[in-house]
PDB file of C-alpha atoms in Angstrom:
ATOM      1  CA  MET A 152      -3.527 -18.622  -2.897  1.00 41.00           C
ATOM      2  CA  ASN A 153      -3.610 -21.070  -5.790  1.00 42.00           C
ATOM      3  CA  ASN A 154      -5.157 -18.669  -8.276  1.00 43.00           C
ATOM      4  CA  SER A 155      -3.241 -15.477  -8.997  1.00 41.00           C
ATOM      5  CA  GLY A 156      -6.521 -13.642  -9.462  1.00 48.00           C
ATOM      6  CA  SER A 157      -5.872 -12.535 -13.031  1.00 53.00           C
ATOM      7  CA  ARG A 158      -4.645 -14.113 -16.187  1.00 50.00           C
ATOM      8  CA  THR A 159      -3.084 -13.086 -19.457  1.00 40.00           C
ATOM      9  CA  THR A 160      -2.926 -14.749 -22.842  1.00 33.00           C
ATOM     10  CA  GLU A 161      -0.597 -14.367 -25.775  1.00 35.00           C
ATOM     11  CA  ASN A 162      -3.247 -12.444 -27.688  1.00 36.00           C
ATOM     12  CA  ASN A 163      -4.424 -10.409 -24.693  1.00 36.00           C
ATOM     13  CA  PRO A 164      -1.522  -9.154 -22.534  1.00 38.00           C
ATOM     14  CA  HIS A 165      -3.857  -7.319 -20.171  1.00 45.00           C
ATOM     15  CA  PRO A 166      -5.072  -9.119 -17.055  1.00 61.00           C
ATOM     16  CA  GLU A 167      -8.600 -10.491 -17.150  1.00 81.00           C
ATOM     17  CA  LEU A 168     -10.923 -10.868 -14.216  1.00 91.00           C
ATOM     18  CA  PRO A 169     -11.693 -14.552 -13.594  1.00 91.00           C
ATOM     19  CA  CYS A 170     -15.174 -15.851 -12.894  1.00 95.00           C
ATOM     20  CA  PHE A 171     -16.161 -15.237  -9.279  1.00 96.00           C
ATOM     21  CA  GLN A 172     -16.668 -18.964  -8.714  1.00 97.00           C
ATOM     22  CA  GLU A 173     -13.143 -19.669  -9.940  1.00 96.00           C
ATOM     23  CA  LEU A 174     -11.824 -17.164  -7.439  1.00 96.00           C
ATOM     24  CA  LEU A 175     -13.909 -18.637  -4.658  1.00 96.00           C
ATOM     25  CA  ASP A 176     -12.909 -22.239  -5.373  1.00 96.00           C
ATOM     26  CA  GLY A 177      -9.320 -21.629  -6.441  1.00 96.00           C
ATOM     27  CA  THR A 178      -8.171 -19.583  -3.446  1.00 97.00           C
ATOM     28  CA  ASP A 179      -6.711 -21.125  -0.298  1.00 97.00           C
ATOM     29  CA  TRP A 180      -8.602 -18.769   1.980  1.00 97.00           C
ATOM     30  CA  ALA A 181      -7.540 -20.447   5.216  1.00 97.00           C
ATOM     31  CA  SER A 182      -3.900 -19.649   4.463  1.00 97.00           C
ATOM     32  CA  LEU A 183      -4.495 -15.911   4.053  1.00 97.00           C
ATOM     33  CA  ALA A 184      -4.053 -13.441   6.887  1.00 96.00           C
ATOM     34  CA  THR A 185      -6.814 -11.061   7.946  1.00 96.00           C
ATOM     35  CA  PRO A 186      -6.866  -8.485  10.760  1.00 94.00           C
ATOM     36  CA  TYR A 187      -8.497 -11.103  12.966  1.00 92.00           C
ATOM     37  CA  GLY A 188      -6.720 -14.329  12.036  1.00 94.00           C
ATOM     38  CA  THR A 189      -7.142 -16.191   8.754  1.00 95.00           C
ATOM     39  CA  GLY A 190      -9.732 -16.127   5.979  1.00 96.00           C
ATOM     40  CA  GLU A 191     -11.248 -19.578   6.469  1.00 96.00           C
ATOM     41  CA  SER A 192     -14.738 -18.123   7.025  1.00 96.00           C
ATOM     42  CA  LEU A 193     -14.583 -15.869   3.965  1.00 97.00           C
ATOM     43  CA  PRO A 194     -15.941 -18.298   1.304  1.00 97.00           C
ATOM     44  CA  ALA A 195     -19.270 -18.647   3.120  1.00 97.00           C
ATOM     45  CA  ALA A 196     -19.587 -14.894   3.645  1.00 97.00           C
ATOM     46  CA  LEU A 197     -18.624 -14.094   0.050  1.00 98.00           C
ATOM     47  CA  THR A 198     -21.166 -16.592  -1.254  1.00 98.00           C
ATOM     48  CA  ARG A 199     -23.904 -14.903   0.786  1.00 97.00           C
ATOM     49  CA  LEU A 200     -23.194 -11.637  -1.027  1.00 97.00           C
ATOM     50  CA  LEU A 201     -25.305 -13.115  -3.843  1.00 97.00           C
ATOM     51  CA  ASP A 202     -28.172 -14.319  -1.654  1.00 96.00           C
ATOM     52  CA  LEU A 203     -31.704 -13.366  -2.733  1.00 92.00           C
ATOM     53  CA  ASP A 204     -32.466 -11.891   0.685  1.00 92.00           C
ATOM     54  CA  PRO A 205     -31.186  -8.291   0.991  1.00 91.00           C
ATOM     55  CA  ALA A 206     -30.789  -8.668   4.756  1.00 90.00           C
ATOM     56  CA  VAL A 207     -28.517 -11.666   4.210  1.00 94.00           C
ATOM     57  CA  ARG A 208     -26.482  -9.728   1.649  1.00 94.00           C
ATOM     58  CA  ALA A 209     -26.104  -6.785   4.014  1.00 92.00           C
ATOM     59  CA  ALA A 210     -24.865  -9.050   6.823  1.00 94.00           C
ATOM     60  CA  ALA A 211     -22.523 -10.831   4.419  1.00 96.00           C
ATOM     61  CA  ALA A 212     -21.028  -7.523   3.300  1.00 95.00           C
ATOM     62  CA  LYS A 213     -20.208  -6.686   6.899  1.00 94.00           C
ATOM     63  CA  ASP A 214     -18.740 -10.135   7.576  1.00 94.00           C
ATOM     64  CA  ALA A 215     -16.722 -10.380   4.373  1.00 96.00           C
ATOM     65  CA  LEU A 216     -15.598  -6.806   3.784  1.00 96.00           C
ATOM     66  CA  ASP A 217     -15.071  -5.622   7.342  1.00 93.00           C
ATOM     67  CA  GLY A 218     -13.302  -8.910   7.953  1.00 92.00           C
ATOM     68  CA  VAL A 219     -10.386  -8.064   5.640  1.00 96.00           C
ATOM     69  CA  THR A 220      -9.851  -4.377   6.383  1.00 92.00           C
ATOM     70  CA  HIS A 221      -8.922  -2.619   9.588  1.00 89.00           C
ATOM     71  CA  GLN A 222      -7.568   0.873  10.235  1.00 89.00           C
ATOM     72  CA  ASN A 223      -6.951   1.580   6.541  1.00 90.00           C
ATOM     73  CA  SER A 224      -4.683  -1.442   6.173  1.00 92.00           C
ATOM     74  CA  ILE A 225      -4.587  -4.067   3.440  1.00 96.00           C
ATOM     75  CA  TYR A 226      -3.991  -7.716   4.344  1.00 96.00           C
ATOM     76  CA  GLU A 227      -3.269 -10.917   2.422  1.00 96.00           C
ATOM     77  CA  ALA A 228      -6.958 -11.757   2.171  1.00 97.00           C
ATOM     78  CA  THR A 229      -7.938  -8.243   1.061  1.00 97.00           C
ATOM     79  CA  VAL A 230      -6.646  -8.707  -2.479  1.00 96.00           C
ATOM     80  CA  PRO A 231      -8.583 -11.863  -3.449  1.00 97.00           C
ATOM     81  CA  VAL A 232     -11.689 -10.442  -1.753  1.00 98.00           C
ATOM     82  CA  ALA A 233     -11.321  -7.297  -3.864  1.00 98.00           C
ATOM     83  CA  LEU A 234     -11.060  -9.415  -6.993  1.00 97.00           C
ATOM     84  CA  TYR A 235     -14.131 -11.415  -5.993  1.00 98.00           C
ATOM     85  CA  VAL A 236     -16.086  -8.217  -5.312  1.00 98.00           C
ATOM     86  CA  ALA A 237     -15.056  -6.847  -8.702  1.00 98.00           C
ATOM     87  CA  ALA A 238     -16.095 -10.113 -10.352  1.00 97.00           C
ATOM     88  CA  ILE A 239     -19.627 -10.031  -8.913  1.00 97.00           C
ATOM     89  CA  LEU A 240     -20.358  -6.369  -9.633  1.00 97.00           C
ATOM     90  CA  ASN A 241     -22.294  -7.320 -12.767  1.00 96.00           C
ATOM     91  CA  HIS A 242     -24.197 -10.155 -11.074  1.00 96.00           C
ATOM     92  CA  PRO A 243     -27.965  -9.453 -11.039  1.00 94.00           C
ATOM     93  CA  ALA A 244     -28.157  -9.988  -7.277  1.00 94.00           C
ATOM     94  CA  THR A 245     -25.905  -7.007  -6.606  1.00 95.00           C
ATOM     95  CA  ALA A 246     -28.283  -4.678  -8.459  1.00 92.00           C
ATOM     96  CA  ALA A 247     -30.964  -5.263  -5.842  1.00 85.00           C
ATOM     97  CA  GLY A 248     -31.053  -3.425  -2.562  1.00 74.00           C
ATOM     98  CA  GLU A 249     -33.248  -2.816   0.423  1.00 61.00           C
ATOM     99  CA  HIS A 250     -36.938  -3.564  -0.022  1.00 50.00           C
ATOM    100  CA  ALA A 251     -38.876  -0.534  -1.268  1.00 47.00           C
ATOM    101  CA  HIS A 252     -42.627  -0.372  -0.795  1.00 44.00           C
ATOM    102  CA  LYS A 253     -43.260   2.272  -3.421  1.00 46.00           C
ATOM    103  CA  ALA A 254     -42.023   2.419  -6.971  1.00 47.00           C
ATOM    104  CA  ASP A 255     -41.052   6.094  -6.622  1.00 46.00           C
ATOM    105  CA  LEU A 256     -38.545   5.168  -3.886  1.00 46.00           C
ATOM    106  CA  ARG A 257     -36.428   3.250  -6.381  1.00 45.00           C
ATOM    107  CA  GLN A 258     -33.520   5.714  -6.300  1.00 44.00           C
ATOM    108  CA  LEU A 259     -33.594   5.800  -2.489  1.00 40.00           C
ATOM    109  CA  ARG A 260     -32.756   2.135  -2.210  1.00 62.00           C
ATOM    110  CA  HIS A 261     -29.182   1.077  -1.506  1.00 79.00           C
ATOM    111  CA  PRO A 262     -28.164  -1.567  -4.027  1.00 91.00           C
ATOM    112  CA  THR A 263     -25.630  -4.110  -2.839  1.00 94.00           C
ATOM    113  CA  ARG A 264     -23.604  -2.965  -5.850  1.00 96.00           C
ATOM    114  CA  GLU A 265     -23.250   0.482  -4.283  1.00 96.00           C
ATOM    115  CA  THR A 266     -21.926  -1.057  -1.060  1.00 96.00           C
ATOM    116  CA  LEU A 267     -19.417  -3.172  -2.986  1.00 97.00           C
ATOM    117  CA  LEU A 268     -18.213  -0.213  -5.038  1.00 98.00           C
ATOM    118  CA  ASP A 269     -17.820   1.943  -1.948  1.00 97.00           C
ATOM    119  CA  TRP A 270     -15.693  -0.749  -0.324  1.00 97.00           C
ATOM    120  CA  LEU A 271     -13.537  -1.150  -3.417  1.00 98.00           C
ATOM    121  CA  GLY A 272     -13.045   2.610  -3.551  1.00 97.00           C
ATOM    122  CA  ASN A 273     -12.087   2.873   0.106  1.00 97.00           C
ATOM    123  CA  THR A 274      -9.626   0.014  -0.351  1.00 97.00           C
ATOM    124  CA  ALA A 275      -8.155   1.666  -3.431  1.00 98.00           C
ATOM    125  CA  TYR A 276      -7.612   4.872  -1.462  1.00 97.00           C
ATOM    126  CA  ASP A 277      -5.806   2.826   1.199  1.00 96.00           C
ATOM    127  CA  ALA A 278      -3.336   1.852  -1.538  1.00 97.00           C
ATOM    128  CA  ASP A 279      -3.200   5.106  -3.503  1.00 97.00           C
ATOM    129  CA  ASP A 280      -0.149   7.149  -4.439  1.00 96.00           C
ATOM    130  CA  GLU A 281      -0.528   9.465  -1.441  1.00 95.00           C
ATOM    131  CA  THR A 282      -0.516   6.494   0.923  1.00 95.00           C
ATOM    132  CA  VAL A 283       2.632   5.162  -0.723  1.00 95.00           C
ATOM    133  CA  ALA A 284       4.330   8.574  -0.617  1.00 94.00           C
ATOM    134  CA  ILE A 285       3.632   8.876   3.106  1.00 92.00           C
ATOM    135  CA  GLY A 286       4.865   5.328   3.652  1.00 92.00           C
ATOM    136  CA  GLU A 287       8.055   5.936   1.693  1.00 91.00           C
ATOM    137  CA  ARG A 288       8.973   8.790   4.028  1.00 87.00           C
ATOM    138  CA  HIS A 289       8.868   6.366   6.945  1.00 83.00           C
ATOM    139  CA  PHE A 290      10.389   3.309   5.232  1.00 80.00           C
ATOM    140  CA  ASP A 291      13.240   5.042   3.426  1.00 76.00           C
ATOM    141  CA  GLU A 292      11.693   4.297   0.010  1.00 75.00           C
ATOM    142  CA  GLY A 293      11.121   0.648   0.848  1.00 88.00           C
ATOM    143  CA  PHE A 294       7.439   0.924   1.710  1.00 92.00           C
ATOM    144  CA  LEU A 295       6.049  -1.358  -0.997  1.00 93.00           C
ATOM    145  CA  ASP A 296       8.742  -3.945  -0.301  1.00 92.00           C
ATOM    146  CA  ALA A 297       7.621  -3.942   3.322  1.00 92.00           C
ATOM    147  CA  CYS A 298       3.927  -4.028   2.326  1.00 94.00           C
ATOM    148  CA  PRO A 299       3.588  -6.628  -0.457  1.00 95.00           C
ATOM    149  CA  ASP A 300      -0.201  -6.807  -0.070  1.00 96.00           C
ATOM    150  CA  ILE A 301      -0.519  -3.130  -0.969  1.00 96.00           C
ATOM    151  CA  ARG A 302       1.771  -3.711  -3.932  1.00 96.00           C
ATOM    152  CA  ALA A 303      -0.385  -6.657  -5.040  1.00 96.00           C
ATOM    153  CA  PHE A 304      -3.555  -4.564  -4.901  1.00 97.00           C
ATOM    154  CA  ARG A 305      -1.923  -1.722  -6.834  1.00 97.00           C
ATOM    155  CA  ASP A 306      -0.776  -4.129  -9.544  1.00 97.00           C
ATOM    156  CA  LEU A 307      -4.376  -5.307 -10.002  1.00 96.00           C
ATOM    157  CA  ARG A 308      -5.903  -1.846 -10.406  1.00 97.00           C
ATOM    158  CA  PRO A 309      -6.321  -2.209 -14.195  1.00 97.00           C
ATOM    159  CA  VAL A 310      -8.323  -5.425 -13.906  1.00 97.00           C
ATOM    160  CA  ILE A 311     -10.458  -3.991 -11.110  1.00 98.00           C
ATOM    161  CA  TYR A 312     -11.069  -0.875 -13.172  1.00 98.00           C
ATOM    162  CA  THR A 313     -12.433  -2.930 -16.063  1.00 97.00           C
ATOM    163  CA  ALA A 314     -15.129  -4.213 -13.690  1.00 97.00           C
ATOM    164  CA  VAL A 315     -15.929  -0.756 -12.313  1.00 98.00           C
ATOM    165  CA  GLN A 316     -15.971   1.230 -15.563  1.00 97.00           C
ATOM    166  CA  PRO A 317     -19.336  -0.017 -16.936  1.00 97.00           C
ATOM    167  CA  PHE A 318     -21.118   1.374 -13.877  1.00 98.00           C
ATOM    168  CA  LEU A 319     -19.992   4.925 -14.556  1.00 98.00           C
ATOM    169  CA  THR A 320     -23.130   5.162 -16.693  1.00 97.00           C
ATOM    170  CA  ASP A 321     -25.432   2.992 -14.598  1.00 96.00           C
ATOM    171  CA  ASP A 322     -29.120   3.869 -14.457  1.00 94.00           C
ATOM    172  CA  ASN A 323     -28.964   4.154 -10.670  1.00 94.00           C
ATOM    173  CA  THR A 324     -27.517   7.469  -9.509  1.00 94.00           C
ATOM    174  CA  LYS A 325     -26.053   6.010  -6.317  1.00 95.00           C
ATOM    175  CA  VAL A 326     -24.230   3.320  -8.281  1.00 96.00           C
ATOM    176  CA  ARG A 327     -22.933   5.847 -10.841  1.00 97.00           C
ATOM    177  CA  ASP A 328     -21.548   8.105  -8.136  1.00 98.00           C
ATOM    178  CA  ALA A 329     -19.996   5.207  -6.237  1.00 98.00           C
ATOM    179  CA  ALA A 330     -18.351   3.935  -9.434  1.00 98.00           C
ATOM    180  CA  LEU A 331     -16.811   7.331 -10.140  1.00 98.00           C
ATOM    181  CA  VAL A 332     -15.327   7.751  -6.670  1.00 98.00           C
ATOM    182  CA  THR A 333     -14.012   4.183  -6.854  1.00 98.00           C
ATOM    183  CA  ALA A 334     -12.460   4.741 -10.275  1.00 98.00           C
ATOM    184  CA  ILE A 335     -10.551   7.872  -9.227  1.00 98.00           C
ATOM    185  CA  PRO A 336      -7.789   6.159  -7.211  1.00 98.00           C
ATOM    186  CA  LEU A 337      -7.687   3.186  -9.585  1.00 98.00           C
ATOM    187  CA  ILE A 338      -6.622   5.278 -12.571  1.00 98.00           C
ATOM    188  CA  GLU A 339      -3.486   6.418 -10.797  1.00 97.00           C
ATOM    189  CA  HIS A 340      -2.024   3.263 -12.351  1.00 97.00           C
ATOM    190  CA  HIS A 341       0.212   4.250 -15.274  1.00 96.00           C
ATOM    191  CA  ALA A 342      -1.831   2.134 -17.692  1.00 96.00           C
ATOM    192  CA  LEU A 343      -5.046   3.972 -16.823  1.00 97.00           C
ATOM    193  CA  THR A 344      -4.155   7.673 -16.702  1.00 96.00           C
ATOM    194  CA  SER A 345      -5.631   8.179 -20.171  1.00 96.00           C
ATOM    195  CA  HIS A 346      -9.075   7.760 -18.574  1.00 97.00           C
ATOM    196  CA  ARG A 347      -8.837  11.085 -16.744  1.00 97.00           C
ATOM    197  CA  ASN A 348     -10.827  13.008 -19.329  1.00 96.00           C
ATOM    198  CA  GLU A 349     -13.566  10.389 -19.256  1.00 96.00           C
ATOM    199  CA  LEU A 350     -13.777  10.574 -15.473  1.00 98.00           C
ATOM    200  CA  ALA A 351     -13.700  14.369 -15.581  1.00 98.00           C
ATOM    201  CA  ASP A 352     -16.896  14.326 -17.655  1.00 97.00           C
ATOM    202  CA  HIS A 353     -18.571  12.081 -15.089  1.00 97.00           C
ATOM    203  CA  ALA A 354     -17.221  14.290 -12.313  1.00 98.00           C
ATOM    204  CA  HIS A 355     -19.014  17.323 -13.735  1.00 97.00           C
ATOM    205  CA  ARG A 356     -22.244  15.353 -13.688  1.00 96.00           C
ATOM    206  CA  LEU A 357     -21.773  14.241 -10.088  1.00 97.00           C
ATOM    207  CA  LEU A 358     -20.972  17.772  -8.943  1.00 97.00           C
ATOM    208  CA  SER A 359     -24.097  19.110 -10.602  1.00 96.00           C
ATOM    209  CA  THR A 360     -26.388  16.640  -8.841  1.00 95.00           C
ATOM    210  CA  SER A 361     -24.860  15.159  -5.681  1.00 96.00           C
ATOM    211  CA  THR A 362     -24.922  16.612  -2.177  1.00 95.00           C
ATOM    212  CA  ASP A 363     -22.842  13.790  -0.677  1.00 95.00           C
ATOM    213  CA  ARG A 364     -19.978  15.523   1.130  1.00 95.00           C
ATOM    214  CA  HIS A 365     -17.517  12.628   0.879  1.00 94.00           C
ATOM    215  CA  LYS A 366     -18.089  12.045  -2.819  1.00 97.00           C
ATOM    216  CA  ARG A 367     -17.953  15.743  -3.679  1.00 97.00           C
ATOM    217  CA  ASP A 368     -14.662  16.163  -1.799  1.00 96.00           C
ATOM    218  CA  ARG A 369     -13.101  13.137  -3.498  1.00 96.00           C
ATOM    219  CA  THR A 370     -14.238  14.337  -6.908  1.00 98.00           C
ATOM    220  CA  LEU A 371     -13.111  17.940  -6.483  1.00 97.00           C
ATOM    221  CA  ASP A 372      -9.729  16.830  -5.123  1.00 96.00           C
ATOM    222  CA  ALA A 373      -9.224  14.598  -8.153  1.00 97.00           C
ATOM    223  CA  LEU A 374     -10.129  17.282 -10.671  1.00 97.00           C
ATOM    224  CA  ASN A 375      -7.810  19.729  -8.932  1.00 96.00           C
ATOM    225  CA  ALA A 376      -4.961  17.191  -8.914  1.00 96.00           C
ATOM    226  CA  TRP A 377      -5.508  16.545 -12.629  1.00 96.00           C
ATOM    227  CA  GLY A 378      -5.152  20.254 -13.412  1.00 96.00           C
ATOM    228  CA  TYR A 379      -8.805  21.149 -14.000  1.00 96.00           C
ATOM    229  CA  ASP A 380     -10.207  24.490 -12.909  1.00 96.00           C
ATOM    230  CA  ILE A 381     -12.689  23.710 -10.142  1.00 95.00           C
ATOM    231  CA  SER A 382     -13.600  27.296  -9.272  1.00 94.00           C
ATOM    232  CA  THR A 383     -16.895  27.126 -11.176  1.00 94.00           C
ATOM    233  CA  LEU A 384     -17.724  23.674  -9.837  1.00 95.00           C
ATOM    234  CA  GLU A 385     -17.458  24.379  -6.110  1.00 94.00           C
ATOM    235  CA  ASN A 386     -20.482  25.574  -4.201  1.00 92.00           C
ATOM    236  CA  VAL A 387     -20.415  27.456  -0.899  1.00 93.00           C
ATOM    237  CA  HIS A 388     -20.528  24.209   1.075  1.00 92.00           C
ATOM    238  CA  ASP A 389     -17.554  22.825  -0.870  1.00 90.00           C
ATOM    239  CA  ILE A 390     -15.510  25.945  -0.140  1.00 92.00           C
ATOM    240  CA  THR A 391     -16.396  25.856   3.555  1.00 92.00           C
ATOM    241  CA  ALA A 392     -15.472  22.170   3.774  1.00 87.00           C
ATOM    242  CA  ARG A 393     -12.198  22.722   1.918  1.00 84.00           C
ATOM    243  CA  GLU A 394     -11.199  25.621   4.154  1.00 88.00           C
ATOM    244  CA  LEU A 395     -12.043  23.599   7.263  1.00 85.00           C
ATOM    245  CA  ARG A 396      -9.952  20.671   6.029  1.00 80.00           C
ATOM    246  CA  THR A 397      -7.028  23.000   5.333  1.00 79.00           C
ATOM    247  CA  ARG A 398      -7.199  24.441   8.840  1.00 80.00           C
ATOM    248  CA  MET A 399      -7.350  20.960  10.349  1.00 76.00           C
ATOM    249  CA  GLU A 400      -4.404  19.764   8.245  1.00 69.00           C
ATOM    250  CA  ASP A 401      -2.383  22.834   9.253  1.00 67.00           C
ATOM    251  CA  HIS A 402      -3.235  22.177  12.898  1.00 56.00           C
ATOM    252  CA  ASP A 403      -2.273  18.507  12.637  1.00 59.00           C
ATOM    253  CA  SER A 404       0.990  19.427  10.940  1.00 60.00           C
ATOM    254  CA  TRP A 405       1.829  21.960  13.638  1.00 60.00           C
ATOM    255  CA  TRP A 406       0.903  19.508  16.376  1.00 58.00           C
ATOM    256  CA  ALA A 407       3.107  16.791  14.879  1.00 56.00           C
ATOM    257  CA  SER A 408       6.055  19.199  14.770  1.00 60.00           C
ATOM    258  CA  ASN A 409       5.567  21.131  17.992  1.00 65.00           C
ATOM    259  CA  ALA A 410       3.275  19.274  20.385  1.00 51.00           C
ATOM    260  CA  THR A 411       4.577  18.364  23.827  1.00 46.00           C
ATOM    261  CA  GLY A 412       1.712  16.280  25.093  1.00 47.00           C
ATOM    262  CA  GLY A 413      -0.650  19.222  25.438  1.00 45.00           C
ATOM    263  CA  TYR A 414       1.655  21.306  27.649  1.00 38.00           C
ATOM    264  CA  ALA A 415       3.094  24.736  26.864  1.00 42.00           C
ATOM    265  CA  GLU A 416       6.577  23.569  27.887  1.00 44.00           C
ATOM    266  CA  ASP A 417       8.454  20.323  27.509  1.00 42.00           C
ATOM    267  CA  PRO A 418       8.209  18.174  30.633  1.00 36.00           C
ATOM    268  CA  PRO A 419       9.595  17.953  33.236  1.00 39.00           C
ATOM    269  CA  PHE A 420       8.334  21.307  34.479  1.00 32.00           C
TER     270      PHE A 420
END
């Protein structure tokens, strides 16, 4: 990759997000590994993310984003794609979504921006502190040395956050909620932890309006991890979901420690 994806100046020590066209033109995509080979087809797919036709954008999102992630893993090509996605978040084309036939269906549309934010958030969770902690237990504290692409993504969390932050107050509810859930794992970076209170305010808003199970769980987990009292924010569905997750985690933990292939005794019998 010819372009490091971020740049600093003497007067501004913080990384800046380059123009999306710079990223597209300055990256040696064909040299970057993906789950399915190399990234030589990525420039065309990434360019189509800004097409005027929403159907083309939707297909491009599948080609470009699914093409650099697989089974919660981050690859060489994932990092520059993440930077490109962050760089186009404010492009007017990403604000548009599926065609709506009635003006009152505006909030029911799915802006491309929402899709891009959701992907960035899922990728950030694949590189979050919990993922690293689990990896360290298996790699004898050498996980990030063995996974340089995860390290590279984690290092770029501040610059990605600067692209996500403006959408925390977007006019579109779906975009606002997606931005919040995306921002949560990004601010684990030591330079961003001061944003917790800001995100907590947005979290209260999401929890008062959203019924999305995934987004509510992510938000409640974050508030709890940050030391906020969530007892007044949970509804009956949240409590049921949390208790179910706890039972499943306990079962998985027991199975990992005690399972013998589904038999009551260790084979041979």
